[in-house]
mmCIF file of C-alpha atoms and ligand atoms in Angstrom:
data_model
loop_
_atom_site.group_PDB
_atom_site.id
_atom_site.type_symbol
_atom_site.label_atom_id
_atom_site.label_comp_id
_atom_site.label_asym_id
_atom_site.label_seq_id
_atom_site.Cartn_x
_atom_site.Cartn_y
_atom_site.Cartn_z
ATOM 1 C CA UNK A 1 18.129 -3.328 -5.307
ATOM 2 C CA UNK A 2 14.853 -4.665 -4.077
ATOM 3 C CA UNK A 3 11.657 -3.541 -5.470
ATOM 4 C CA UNK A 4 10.074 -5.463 -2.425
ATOM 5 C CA UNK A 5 9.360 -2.997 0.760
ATOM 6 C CA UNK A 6 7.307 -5.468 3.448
ATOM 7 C CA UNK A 7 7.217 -9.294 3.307
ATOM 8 C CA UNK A 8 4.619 -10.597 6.319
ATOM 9 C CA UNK A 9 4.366 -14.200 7.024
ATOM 10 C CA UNK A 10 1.286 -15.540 8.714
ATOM 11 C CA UNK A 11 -0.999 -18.475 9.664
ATOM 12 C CA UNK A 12 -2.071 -19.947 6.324
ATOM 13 C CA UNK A 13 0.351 -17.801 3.954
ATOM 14 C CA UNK A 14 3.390 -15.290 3.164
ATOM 15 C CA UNK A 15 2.496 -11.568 1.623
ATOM 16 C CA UNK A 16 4.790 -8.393 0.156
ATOM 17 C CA UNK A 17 4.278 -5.840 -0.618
ATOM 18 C CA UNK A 18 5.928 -3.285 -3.334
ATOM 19 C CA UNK A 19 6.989 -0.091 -3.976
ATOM 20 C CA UNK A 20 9.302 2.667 -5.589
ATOM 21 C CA UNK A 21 13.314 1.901 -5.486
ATOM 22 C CA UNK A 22 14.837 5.399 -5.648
ATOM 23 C CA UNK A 23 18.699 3.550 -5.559
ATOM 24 C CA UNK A 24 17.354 1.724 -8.839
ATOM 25 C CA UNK A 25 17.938 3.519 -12.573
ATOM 26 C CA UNK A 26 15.622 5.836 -13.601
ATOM 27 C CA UNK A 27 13.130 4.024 -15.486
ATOM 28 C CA UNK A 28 11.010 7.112 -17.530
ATOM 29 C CA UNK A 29 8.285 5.138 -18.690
ATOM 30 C CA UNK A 30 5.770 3.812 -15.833
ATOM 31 C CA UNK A 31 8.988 4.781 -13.078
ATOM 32 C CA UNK A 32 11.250 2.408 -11.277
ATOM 33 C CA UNK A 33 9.146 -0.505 -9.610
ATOM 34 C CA UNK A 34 5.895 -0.026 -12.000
ATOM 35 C CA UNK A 35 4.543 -3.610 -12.068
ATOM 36 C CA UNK A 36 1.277 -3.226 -13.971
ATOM 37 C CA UNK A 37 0.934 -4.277 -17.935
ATOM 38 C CA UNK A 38 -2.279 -1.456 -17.859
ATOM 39 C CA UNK A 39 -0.118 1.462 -17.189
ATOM 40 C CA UNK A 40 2.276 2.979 -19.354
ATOM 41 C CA UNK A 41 5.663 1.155 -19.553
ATOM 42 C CA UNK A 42 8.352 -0.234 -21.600
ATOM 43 C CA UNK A 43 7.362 -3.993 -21.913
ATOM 44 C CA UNK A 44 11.327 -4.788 -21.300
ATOM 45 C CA UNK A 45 11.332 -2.486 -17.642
ATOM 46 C CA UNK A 46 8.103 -4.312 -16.437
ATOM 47 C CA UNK A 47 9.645 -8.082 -17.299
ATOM 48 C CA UNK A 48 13.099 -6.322 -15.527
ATOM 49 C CA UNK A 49 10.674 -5.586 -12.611
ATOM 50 C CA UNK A 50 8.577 -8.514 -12.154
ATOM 51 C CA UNK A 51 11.557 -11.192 -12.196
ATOM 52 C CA UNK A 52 12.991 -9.029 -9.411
ATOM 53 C CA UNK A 53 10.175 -9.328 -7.480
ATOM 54 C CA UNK A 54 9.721 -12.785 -8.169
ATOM 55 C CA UNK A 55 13.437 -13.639 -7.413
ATOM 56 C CA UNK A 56 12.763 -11.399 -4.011
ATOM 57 C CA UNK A 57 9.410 -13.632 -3.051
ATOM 58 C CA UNK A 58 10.544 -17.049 -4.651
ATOM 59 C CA UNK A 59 7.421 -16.791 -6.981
ATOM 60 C CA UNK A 60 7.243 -17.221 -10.578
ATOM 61 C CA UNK A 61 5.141 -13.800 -12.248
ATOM 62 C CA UNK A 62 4.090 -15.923 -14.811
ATOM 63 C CA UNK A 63 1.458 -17.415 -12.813
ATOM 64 C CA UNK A 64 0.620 -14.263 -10.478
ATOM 65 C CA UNK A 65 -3.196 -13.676 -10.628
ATOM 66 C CA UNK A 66 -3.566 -9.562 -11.133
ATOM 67 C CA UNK A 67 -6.766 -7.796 -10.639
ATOM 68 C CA UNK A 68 -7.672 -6.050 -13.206
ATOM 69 C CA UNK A 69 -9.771 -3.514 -11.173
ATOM 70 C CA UNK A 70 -13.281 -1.529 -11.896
ATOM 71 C CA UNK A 71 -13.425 0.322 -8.407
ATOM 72 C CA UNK A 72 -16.040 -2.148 -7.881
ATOM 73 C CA UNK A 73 -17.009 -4.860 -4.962
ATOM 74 C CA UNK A 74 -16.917 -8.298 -6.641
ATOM 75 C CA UNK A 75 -14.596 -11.218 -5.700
ATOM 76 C CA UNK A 76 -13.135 -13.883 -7.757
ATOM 77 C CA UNK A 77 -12.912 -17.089 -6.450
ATOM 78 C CA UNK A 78 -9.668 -18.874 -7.877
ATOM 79 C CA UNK A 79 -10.218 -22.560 -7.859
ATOM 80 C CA UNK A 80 -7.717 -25.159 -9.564
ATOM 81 C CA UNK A 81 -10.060 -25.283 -12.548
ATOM 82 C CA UNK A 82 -8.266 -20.944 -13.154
ATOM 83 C CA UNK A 83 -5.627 -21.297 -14.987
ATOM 84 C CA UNK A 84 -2.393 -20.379 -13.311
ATOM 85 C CA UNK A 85 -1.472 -16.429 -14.018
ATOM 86 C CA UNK A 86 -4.900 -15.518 -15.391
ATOM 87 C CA UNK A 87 -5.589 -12.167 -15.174
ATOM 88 C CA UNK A 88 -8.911 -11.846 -12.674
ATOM 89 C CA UNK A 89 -10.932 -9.037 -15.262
ATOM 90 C CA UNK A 90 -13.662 -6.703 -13.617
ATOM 91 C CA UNK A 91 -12.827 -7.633 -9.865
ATOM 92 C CA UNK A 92 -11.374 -5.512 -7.116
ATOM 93 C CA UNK A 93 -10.658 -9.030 -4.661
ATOM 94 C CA UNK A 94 -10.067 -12.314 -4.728
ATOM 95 C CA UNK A 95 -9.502 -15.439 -2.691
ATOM 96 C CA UNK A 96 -7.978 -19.060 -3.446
ATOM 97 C CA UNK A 97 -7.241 -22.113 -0.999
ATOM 98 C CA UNK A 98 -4.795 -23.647 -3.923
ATOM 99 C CA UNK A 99 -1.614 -23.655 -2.273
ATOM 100 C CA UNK A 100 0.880 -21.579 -4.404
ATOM 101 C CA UNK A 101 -1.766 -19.769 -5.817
ATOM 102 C CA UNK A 102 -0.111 -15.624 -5.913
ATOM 103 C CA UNK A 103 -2.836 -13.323 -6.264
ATOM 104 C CA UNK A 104 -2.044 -9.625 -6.695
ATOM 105 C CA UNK A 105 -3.685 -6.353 -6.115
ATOM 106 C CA UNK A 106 -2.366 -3.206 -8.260
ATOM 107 C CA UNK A 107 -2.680 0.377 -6.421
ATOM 108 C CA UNK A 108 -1.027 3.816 -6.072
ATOM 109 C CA UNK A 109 -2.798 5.826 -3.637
ATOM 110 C CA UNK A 110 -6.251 2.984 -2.980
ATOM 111 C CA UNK A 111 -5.617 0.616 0.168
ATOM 112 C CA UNK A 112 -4.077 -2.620 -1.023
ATOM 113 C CA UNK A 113 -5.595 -5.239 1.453
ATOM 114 C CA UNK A 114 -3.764 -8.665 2.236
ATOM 115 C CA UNK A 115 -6.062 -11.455 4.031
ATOM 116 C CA UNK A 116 -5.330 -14.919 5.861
ATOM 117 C CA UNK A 117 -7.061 -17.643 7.339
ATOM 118 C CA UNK A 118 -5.807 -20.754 7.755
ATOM 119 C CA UNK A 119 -6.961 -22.502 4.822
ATOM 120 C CA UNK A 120 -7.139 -19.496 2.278
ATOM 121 C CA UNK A 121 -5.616 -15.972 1.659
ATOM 122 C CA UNK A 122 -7.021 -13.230 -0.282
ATOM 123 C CA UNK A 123 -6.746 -9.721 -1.519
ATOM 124 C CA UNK A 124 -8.438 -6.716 -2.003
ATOM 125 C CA UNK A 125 -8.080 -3.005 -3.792
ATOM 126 C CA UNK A 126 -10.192 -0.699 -1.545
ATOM 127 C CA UNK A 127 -10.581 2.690 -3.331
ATOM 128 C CA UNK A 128 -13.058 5.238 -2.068
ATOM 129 C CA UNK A 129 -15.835 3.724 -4.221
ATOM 130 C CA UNK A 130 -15.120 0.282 -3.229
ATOM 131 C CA UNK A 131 -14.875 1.142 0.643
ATOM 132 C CA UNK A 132 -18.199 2.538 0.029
ATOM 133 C CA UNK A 133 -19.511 0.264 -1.820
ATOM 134 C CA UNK A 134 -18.785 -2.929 0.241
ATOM 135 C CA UNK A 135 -15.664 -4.508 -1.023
ATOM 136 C CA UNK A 136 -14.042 -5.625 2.434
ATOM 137 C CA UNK A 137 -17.403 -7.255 3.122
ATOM 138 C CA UNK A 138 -17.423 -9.130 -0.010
ATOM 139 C CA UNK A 139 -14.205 -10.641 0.222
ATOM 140 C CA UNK A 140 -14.109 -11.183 3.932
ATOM 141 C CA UNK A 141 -17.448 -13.130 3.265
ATOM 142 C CA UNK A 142 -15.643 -14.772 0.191
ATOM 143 C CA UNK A 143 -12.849 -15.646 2.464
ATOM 144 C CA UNK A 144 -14.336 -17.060 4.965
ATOM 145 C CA UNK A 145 -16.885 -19.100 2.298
ATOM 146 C CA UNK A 146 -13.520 -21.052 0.676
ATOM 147 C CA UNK A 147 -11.674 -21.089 4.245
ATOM 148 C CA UNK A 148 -14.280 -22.483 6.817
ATOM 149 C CA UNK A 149 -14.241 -21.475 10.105
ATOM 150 C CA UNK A 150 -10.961 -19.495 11.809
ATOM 151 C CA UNK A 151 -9.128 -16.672 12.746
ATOM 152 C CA UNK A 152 -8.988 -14.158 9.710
ATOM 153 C CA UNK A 153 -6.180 -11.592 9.911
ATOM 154 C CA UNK A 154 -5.333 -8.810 7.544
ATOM 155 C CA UNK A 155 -2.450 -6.406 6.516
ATOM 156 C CA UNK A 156 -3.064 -2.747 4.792
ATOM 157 C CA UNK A 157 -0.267 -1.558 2.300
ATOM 158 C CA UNK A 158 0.973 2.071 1.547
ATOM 159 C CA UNK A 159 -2.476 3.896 0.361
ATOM 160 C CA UNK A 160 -3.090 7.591 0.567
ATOM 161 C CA UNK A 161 -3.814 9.091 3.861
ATOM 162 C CA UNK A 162 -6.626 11.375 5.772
ATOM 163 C CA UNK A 163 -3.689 13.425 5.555
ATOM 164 C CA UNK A 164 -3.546 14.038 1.606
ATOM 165 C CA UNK A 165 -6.799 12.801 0.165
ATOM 166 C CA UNK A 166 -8.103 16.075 -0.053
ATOM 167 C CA UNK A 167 -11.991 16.015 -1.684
ATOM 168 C CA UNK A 168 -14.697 18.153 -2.136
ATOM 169 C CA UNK A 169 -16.797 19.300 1.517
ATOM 170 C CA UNK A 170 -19.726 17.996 -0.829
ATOM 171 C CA UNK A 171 -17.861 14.853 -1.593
ATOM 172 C CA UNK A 172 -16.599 14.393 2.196
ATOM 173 C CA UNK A 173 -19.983 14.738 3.453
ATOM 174 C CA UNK A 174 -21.864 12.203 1.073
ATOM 175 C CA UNK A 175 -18.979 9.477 2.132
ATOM 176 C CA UNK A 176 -19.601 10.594 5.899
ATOM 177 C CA UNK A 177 -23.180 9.917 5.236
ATOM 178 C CA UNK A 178 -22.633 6.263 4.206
ATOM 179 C CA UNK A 179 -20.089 5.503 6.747
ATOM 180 C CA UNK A 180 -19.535 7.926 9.456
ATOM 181 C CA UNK A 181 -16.237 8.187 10.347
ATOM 182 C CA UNK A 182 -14.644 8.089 7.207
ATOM 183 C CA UNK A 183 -14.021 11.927 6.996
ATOM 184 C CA UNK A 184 -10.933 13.450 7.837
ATOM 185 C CA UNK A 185 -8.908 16.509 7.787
ATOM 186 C CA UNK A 186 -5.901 16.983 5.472
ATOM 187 C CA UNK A 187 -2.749 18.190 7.165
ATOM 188 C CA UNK A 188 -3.123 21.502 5.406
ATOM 189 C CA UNK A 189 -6.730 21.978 7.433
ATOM 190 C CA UNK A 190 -9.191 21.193 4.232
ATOM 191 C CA UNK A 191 -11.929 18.403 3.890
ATOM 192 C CA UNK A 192 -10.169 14.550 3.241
ATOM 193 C CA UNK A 193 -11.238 10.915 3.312
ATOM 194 C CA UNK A 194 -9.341 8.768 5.329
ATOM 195 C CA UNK A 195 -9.143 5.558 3.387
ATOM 196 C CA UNK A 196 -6.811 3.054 5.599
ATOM 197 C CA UNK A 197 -8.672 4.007 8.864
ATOM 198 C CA UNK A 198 -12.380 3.187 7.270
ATOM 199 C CA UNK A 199 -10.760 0.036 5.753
ATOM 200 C CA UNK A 200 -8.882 -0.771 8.781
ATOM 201 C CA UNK A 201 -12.396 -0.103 11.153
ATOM 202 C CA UNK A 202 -14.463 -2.275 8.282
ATOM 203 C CA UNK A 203 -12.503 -5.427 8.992
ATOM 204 C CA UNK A 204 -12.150 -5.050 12.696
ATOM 205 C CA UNK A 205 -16.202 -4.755 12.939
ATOM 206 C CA UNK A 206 -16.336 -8.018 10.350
ATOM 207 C CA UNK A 207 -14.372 -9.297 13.115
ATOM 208 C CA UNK A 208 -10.867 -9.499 10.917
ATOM 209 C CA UNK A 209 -7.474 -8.914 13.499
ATOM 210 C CA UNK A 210 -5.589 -6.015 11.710
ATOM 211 C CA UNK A 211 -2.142 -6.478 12.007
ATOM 212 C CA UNK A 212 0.930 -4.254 12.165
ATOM 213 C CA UNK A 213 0.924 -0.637 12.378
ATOM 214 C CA UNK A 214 -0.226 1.924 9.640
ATOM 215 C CA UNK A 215 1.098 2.027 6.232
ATOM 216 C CA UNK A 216 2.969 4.557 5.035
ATOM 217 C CA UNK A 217 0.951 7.674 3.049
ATOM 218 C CA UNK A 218 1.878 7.316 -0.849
ATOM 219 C CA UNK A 219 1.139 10.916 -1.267
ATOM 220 C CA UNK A 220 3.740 11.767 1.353
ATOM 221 C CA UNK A 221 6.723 8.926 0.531
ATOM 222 C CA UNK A 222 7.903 9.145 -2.793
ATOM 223 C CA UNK A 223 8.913 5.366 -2.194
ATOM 224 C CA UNK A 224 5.678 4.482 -3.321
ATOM 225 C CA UNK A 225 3.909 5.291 -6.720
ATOM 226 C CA UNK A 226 0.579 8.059 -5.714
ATOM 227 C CA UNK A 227 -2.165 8.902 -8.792
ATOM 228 C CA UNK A 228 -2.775 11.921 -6.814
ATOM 229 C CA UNK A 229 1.039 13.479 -6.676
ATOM 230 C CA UNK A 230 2.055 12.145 -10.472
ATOM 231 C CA UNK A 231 -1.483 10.835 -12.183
ATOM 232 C CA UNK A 232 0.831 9.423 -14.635
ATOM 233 C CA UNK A 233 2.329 6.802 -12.308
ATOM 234 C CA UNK A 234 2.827 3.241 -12.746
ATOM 235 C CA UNK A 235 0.987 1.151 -9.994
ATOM 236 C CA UNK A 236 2.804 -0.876 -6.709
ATOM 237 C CA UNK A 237 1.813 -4.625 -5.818
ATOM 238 C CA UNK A 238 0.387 -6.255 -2.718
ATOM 239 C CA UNK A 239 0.913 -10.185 -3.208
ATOM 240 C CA UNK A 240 -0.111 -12.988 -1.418
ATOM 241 C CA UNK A 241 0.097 -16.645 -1.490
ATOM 242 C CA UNK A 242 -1.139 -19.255 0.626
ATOM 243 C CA UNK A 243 1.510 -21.175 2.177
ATOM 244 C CA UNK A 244 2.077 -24.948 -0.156
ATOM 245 C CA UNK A 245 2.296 -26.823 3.278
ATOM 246 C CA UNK A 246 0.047 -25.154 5.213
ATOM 247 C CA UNK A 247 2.594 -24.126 7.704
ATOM 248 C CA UNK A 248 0.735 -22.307 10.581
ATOM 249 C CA UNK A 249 3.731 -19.672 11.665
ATOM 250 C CA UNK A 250 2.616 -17.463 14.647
HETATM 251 ZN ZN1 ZN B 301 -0.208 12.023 3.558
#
Protein backbone atom coordinates (compact mmCIF):
# COMPACT_ATOMS: atom_id res chain seq x y z
CA UNK A 1 0.00 0.00 0.00
CA UNK A 2 1.60 3.21 -1.08
CA UNK A 3 -0.09 6.44 -0.73
CA UNK A 4 2.83 7.80 -2.97
CA UNK A 5 1.83 7.90 -6.93
CA UNK A 6 5.10 9.82 -8.71
CA UNK A 7 8.54 10.28 -7.09
CA UNK A 8 10.86 12.60 -9.69
CA UNK A 9 14.43 13.09 -8.95
CA UNK A 10 16.23 16.05 -10.42
CA UNK A 11 19.22 18.46 -10.46
CA UNK A 12 19.19 20.06 -7.01
CA UNK A 13 16.35 17.76 -5.35
CA UNK A 14 13.84 14.62 -5.17
CA UNK A 15 9.79 15.36 -5.36
CA UNK A 16 6.37 12.98 -4.94
CA UNK A 17 3.71 13.35 -5.32
CA UNK A 18 0.33 11.82 -3.61
CA UNK A 19 -2.81 10.56 -4.13
CA UNK A 20 -5.90 8.22 -3.41
CA UNK A 21 -5.02 4.31 -2.61
CA UNK A 22 -8.24 2.50 -3.61
CA UNK A 23 -6.38 -1.16 -2.39
CA UNK A 24 -6.07 0.74 1.11
CA UNK A 25 -9.19 0.45 3.87
CA UNK A 26 -11.80 2.66 3.55
CA UNK A 27 -10.99 5.51 5.61
CA UNK A 28 -14.71 7.58 5.94
CA UNK A 29 -13.46 10.59 7.36
CA UNK A 30 -11.19 12.85 4.92
CA UNK A 31 -10.86 9.25 2.51
CA UNK A 32 -7.88 7.01 2.15
CA UNK A 33 -4.62 9.15 1.47
CA UNK A 34 -6.13 12.61 2.97
CA UNK A 35 -2.93 14.28 4.24
CA UNK A 36 -4.16 17.70 5.33
CA UNK A 37 -4.80 18.62 9.29
CA UNK A 38 -7.46 21.53 7.64
CA UNK A 39 -9.79 19.05 6.20
CA UNK A 40 -11.96 16.81 7.92
CA UNK A 41 -10.26 13.65 9.32
CA UNK A 42 -9.72 11.37 12.12
CA UNK A 43 -6.44 12.73 13.74
CA UNK A 44 -5.33 8.80 14.08
CA UNK A 45 -5.96 8.14 9.86
CA UNK A 46 -3.92 11.35 9.01
CA UNK A 47 -0.76 10.28 11.50
CA UNK A 48 -1.54 6.49 9.71
CA UNK A 49 -1.13 8.46 6.41
CA UNK A 50 1.66 10.75 6.84
CA UNK A 51 4.20 8.05 8.37
CA UNK A 52 3.39 6.10 5.20
CA UNK A 53 4.34 8.67 3.15
CA UNK A 54 7.21 9.52 5.07
CA UNK A 55 8.43 5.83 5.27
CA UNK A 56 7.72 5.88 1.20
CA UNK A 57 10.03 9.28 0.71
CA UNK A 58 12.56 8.66 3.68
CA UNK A 59 11.28 12.01 5.23
CA UNK A 60 10.22 12.66 8.63
CA UNK A 61 6.35 14.63 8.49
CA UNK A 62 7.22 16.18 11.50
CA UNK A 63 9.30 18.67 9.88
CA UNK A 64 7.32 18.93 6.40
CA UNK A 65 6.60 22.66 5.74
CA UNK A 66 2.62 22.72 4.53
CA UNK A 67 1.09 25.66 2.91
CA UNK A 68 -1.57 26.71 4.42
CA UNK A 69 -3.15 28.31 1.27
CA UNK A 70 -5.38 31.69 0.63
CA UNK A 71 -5.67 31.23 -3.29
CA UNK A 72 -3.29 33.98 -3.18
CA UNK A 73 0.33 34.83 -4.91
CA UNK A 74 2.80 35.25 -2.02
CA UNK A 75 5.93 33.11 -1.38
CA UNK A 76 7.60 32.16 1.75
CA UNK A 77 11.06 32.07 1.86
CA UNK A 78 12.23 29.20 4.33
CA UNK A 79 15.60 30.07 5.68
CA UNK A 80 17.38 28.04 8.62
CA UNK A 81 16.21 30.74 11.03
CA UNK A 82 12.06 28.64 10.14
CA UNK A 83 11.73 26.29 12.33
CA UNK A 84 11.68 22.81 10.93
CA UNK A 85 7.81 21.62 10.16
CA UNK A 86 6.31 25.10 10.54
CA UNK A 87 3.31 25.45 8.92
CA UNK A 88 3.90 28.40 6.03
CA UNK A 89 0.22 30.45 6.98
CA UNK A 90 -1.35 32.74 4.17
CA UNK A 91 1.04 31.54 1.25
CA UNK A 92 0.25 29.58 -1.86
CA UNK A 93 4.49 28.89 -2.60
CA UNK A 94 7.48 28.61 -1.16
CA UNK A 95 11.18 28.09 -1.70
CA UNK A 96 14.24 27.00 0.63
CA UNK A 97 18.05 26.26 -0.28
CA UNK A 98 18.36 24.33 3.34
CA UNK A 99 19.14 20.99 2.32
CA UNK A 100 16.47 18.59 3.80
CA UNK A 101 14.15 21.22 3.98
CA UNK A 102 10.38 19.22 2.68
CA UNK A 103 8.04 21.75 1.70
CA UNK A 104 4.51 20.68 0.75
CA UNK A 105 1.69 21.93 -1.30
CA UNK A 106 -2.00 20.61 -0.40
CA UNK A 107 -4.55 20.37 -3.52
CA UNK A 108 -7.50 18.38 -4.95
CA UNK A 109 -8.43 19.65 -8.21
CA UNK A 110 -5.68 23.24 -8.20
CA UNK A 111 -2.23 22.45 -10.03
CA UNK A 112 0.31 21.36 -7.45
CA UNK A 113 3.65 22.80 -8.89
CA UNK A 114 7.16 21.21 -7.99
CA UNK A 115 10.36 23.51 -8.86
CA UNK A 116 14.29 22.88 -9.05
CA UNK A 117 17.31 24.66 -9.58
CA UNK A 118 20.37 23.65 -8.55
CA UNK A 119 20.75 25.31 -5.37
CA UNK A 120 16.97 25.52 -4.27
CA UNK A 121 13.55 23.77 -4.86
CA UNK A 122 10.21 25.15 -4.39
CA UNK A 123 6.52 24.71 -4.60
CA UNK A 124 3.51 26.16 -5.60
CA UNK A 125 -0.59 25.69 -5.38
CA UNK A 126 -1.87 27.30 -8.64
CA UNK A 127 -5.70 27.59 -8.40
CA UNK A 128 -7.61 29.65 -10.92
CA UNK A 129 -7.19 32.80 -8.78
CA UNK A 130 -3.61 32.28 -8.22
CA UNK A 131 -2.84 31.49 -12.04
CA UNK A 132 -4.47 34.73 -12.52
CA UNK A 133 -3.18 36.45 -10.14
CA UNK A 134 0.59 35.77 -10.65
CA UNK A 135 1.64 32.99 -8.42
CA UNK A 136 4.10 31.06 -10.88
CA UNK A 137 5.76 34.45 -11.36
CA UNK A 138 6.21 35.02 -7.78
CA UNK A 139 7.80 31.95 -6.93
CA UNK A 140 9.79 31.45 -10.07
CA UNK A 141 11.19 35.01 -9.19
CA UNK A 142 11.52 33.75 -5.49
CA UNK A 143 13.33 30.79 -6.79
CA UNK A 144 15.57 32.08 -8.73
CA UNK A 145 16.28 35.11 -5.88
CA UNK A 146 17.53 32.16 -3.14
CA UNK A 147 19.06 29.91 -6.10
CA UNK A 148 21.28 32.29 -8.27
CA UNK A 149 21.68 31.76 -11.64
CA UNK A 150 20.67 28.13 -13.48
CA UNK A 151 18.53 25.95 -15.17
CA UNK A 152 15.01 25.96 -13.38
CA UNK A 153 12.84 22.92 -14.16
CA UNK A 154 9.37 22.12 -12.98
CA UNK A 155 6.86 19.18 -12.56
CA UNK A 156 2.80 19.67 -12.53
CA UNK A 157 0.80 17.10 -10.32
CA UNK A 158 -2.78 15.63 -10.88
CA UNK A 159 -5.04 19.02 -11.03
CA UNK A 160 -8.36 19.27 -12.76
CA UNK A 161 -8.44 19.45 -16.45
CA UNK A 162 -9.85 21.79 -19.49
CA UNK A 163 -11.72 18.72 -19.67
CA UNK A 164 -13.86 19.01 -16.30
CA UNK A 165 -13.42 22.51 -14.99
CA UNK A 166 -16.55 23.53 -16.27
CA UNK A 167 -17.28 27.58 -15.35
CA UNK A 168 -19.51 30.11 -16.18
CA UNK A 169 -19.17 31.64 -20.25
CA UNK A 170 -19.02 34.94 -18.04
CA UNK A 171 -16.38 33.47 -15.84
CA UNK A 172 -14.40 31.81 -18.91
CA UNK A 173 -14.32 34.97 -20.69
CA UNK A 174 -13.03 37.34 -17.81
CA UNK A 175 -10.01 34.61 -17.27
CA UNK A 176 -9.54 34.67 -21.22
CA UNK A 177 -9.31 38.35 -20.88
CA UNK A 178 -6.36 38.26 -18.43
CA UNK A 179 -4.55 35.51 -20.06
CA UNK A 180 -5.66 34.41 -23.39
CA UNK A 181 -5.43 31.02 -23.81
CA UNK A 182 -6.55 29.83 -20.69
CA UNK A 183 -10.12 28.90 -21.92
CA UNK A 184 -11.07 25.60 -22.82
CA UNK A 185 -13.82 23.33 -23.68
CA UNK A 186 -15.08 20.60 -21.32
CA UNK A 187 -15.40 17.17 -22.86
CA UNK A 188 -19.15 17.45 -22.62
CA UNK A 189 -18.89 20.73 -25.18
CA UNK A 190 -19.55 23.62 -22.34
CA UNK A 191 -17.22 26.62 -21.33
CA UNK A 192 -13.90 25.31 -18.97
CA UNK A 193 -10.58 26.69 -17.76
CA UNK A 194 -7.74 24.76 -18.47
CA UNK A 195 -5.58 25.09 -15.42
CA UNK A 196 -2.32 22.74 -16.09
CA UNK A 197 -1.94 24.10 -19.71
CA UNK A 198 -1.96 28.03 -18.49
CA UNK A 199 0.37 26.90 -15.63
CA UNK A 200 2.39 24.75 -17.79
CA UNK A 201 2.61 27.87 -20.72
CA UNK A 202 3.37 30.46 -17.57
CA UNK A 203 6.61 28.73 -16.68
CA UNK A 204 7.77 27.89 -20.14
CA UNK A 205 7.46 31.84 -21.08
CA UNK A 206 9.40 32.58 -17.46
CA UNK A 207 11.75 30.42 -19.18
CA UNK A 208 11.17 27.24 -16.59
CA UNK A 209 11.79 23.52 -18.66
CA UNK A 210 8.48 21.61 -17.90
CA UNK A 211 9.14 18.21 -17.47
CA UNK A 212 7.28 14.96 -18.04
CA UNK A 213 4.05 14.61 -19.65
CA UNK A 214 0.57 15.85 -18.34
CA UNK A 215 -0.85 14.94 -15.10
CA UNK A 216 -3.58 13.01 -14.73
CA UNK A 217 -7.30 14.96 -14.45
CA UNK A 218 -8.51 14.55 -10.63
CA UNK A 219 -12.00 15.01 -11.78
CA UNK A 220 -11.63 12.04 -14.11
CA UNK A 221 -9.26 9.45 -11.80
CA UNK A 222 -10.76 8.67 -8.70
CA UNK A 223 -7.02 7.94 -7.61
CA UNK A 224 -6.78 11.36 -6.71
CA UNK A 225 -8.94 13.45 -4.21
CA UNK A 226 -11.19 16.36 -6.70
CA UNK A 227 -13.29 19.37 -4.65
CA UNK A 228 -15.28 19.46 -7.72
CA UNK A 229 -16.52 15.53 -7.89
CA UNK A 230 -16.79 15.11 -3.77
CA UNK A 231 -16.40 18.94 -2.23
CA UNK A 232 -16.01 17.08 0.90
CA UNK A 233 -12.63 15.55 0.04
CA UNK A 234 -9.53 15.43 1.91
CA UNK A 235 -6.57 17.11 -0.04
CA UNK A 236 -3.34 15.10 -1.96
CA UNK A 237 0.42 16.31 -1.44
CA UNK A 238 3.11 17.49 -3.82
CA UNK A 239 6.53 17.38 -1.76
CA UNK A 240 9.77 18.43 -2.43
CA UNK A 241 13.10 18.57 -0.90
CA UNK A 242 16.29 19.77 -1.97
CA UNK A 243 18.77 17.13 -2.24
CA UNK A 244 21.30 17.20 1.45
CA UNK A 245 24.40 16.73 -0.90
CA UNK A 246 23.58 18.57 -3.64
CA UNK A 247 23.72 15.66 -5.93
CA UNK A 248 23.15 16.98 -9.53
CA UNK A 249 21.28 13.65 -11.11
CA UNK A 250 20.42 14.19 -14.85
ZN1 LIG B 1 -11.12 15.65 -16.79
Amino acid sequence: MTFVQRSVRLSGGRGWFTGRDLQAPPVPIGGEGNLAHRRPHRPSDLAAARREVAAATGTDATTWHLLQQVHGSDVAVVDPAVAPGKELRGVDAAVTAVPGRVLGVQAADCVPVLLFAPGAVGVAHAGRAGVLGGVIAAVVEALQAVAGTGPLQAVLGPAIGGCCYEVPPALHDAACEVLPGIGARTAWGTHSLDLPAAVRRQLTDLGVDVLGPPAPCTYDDEAYFSHRRDPGSGRQLGLVVRDAHGEVVA
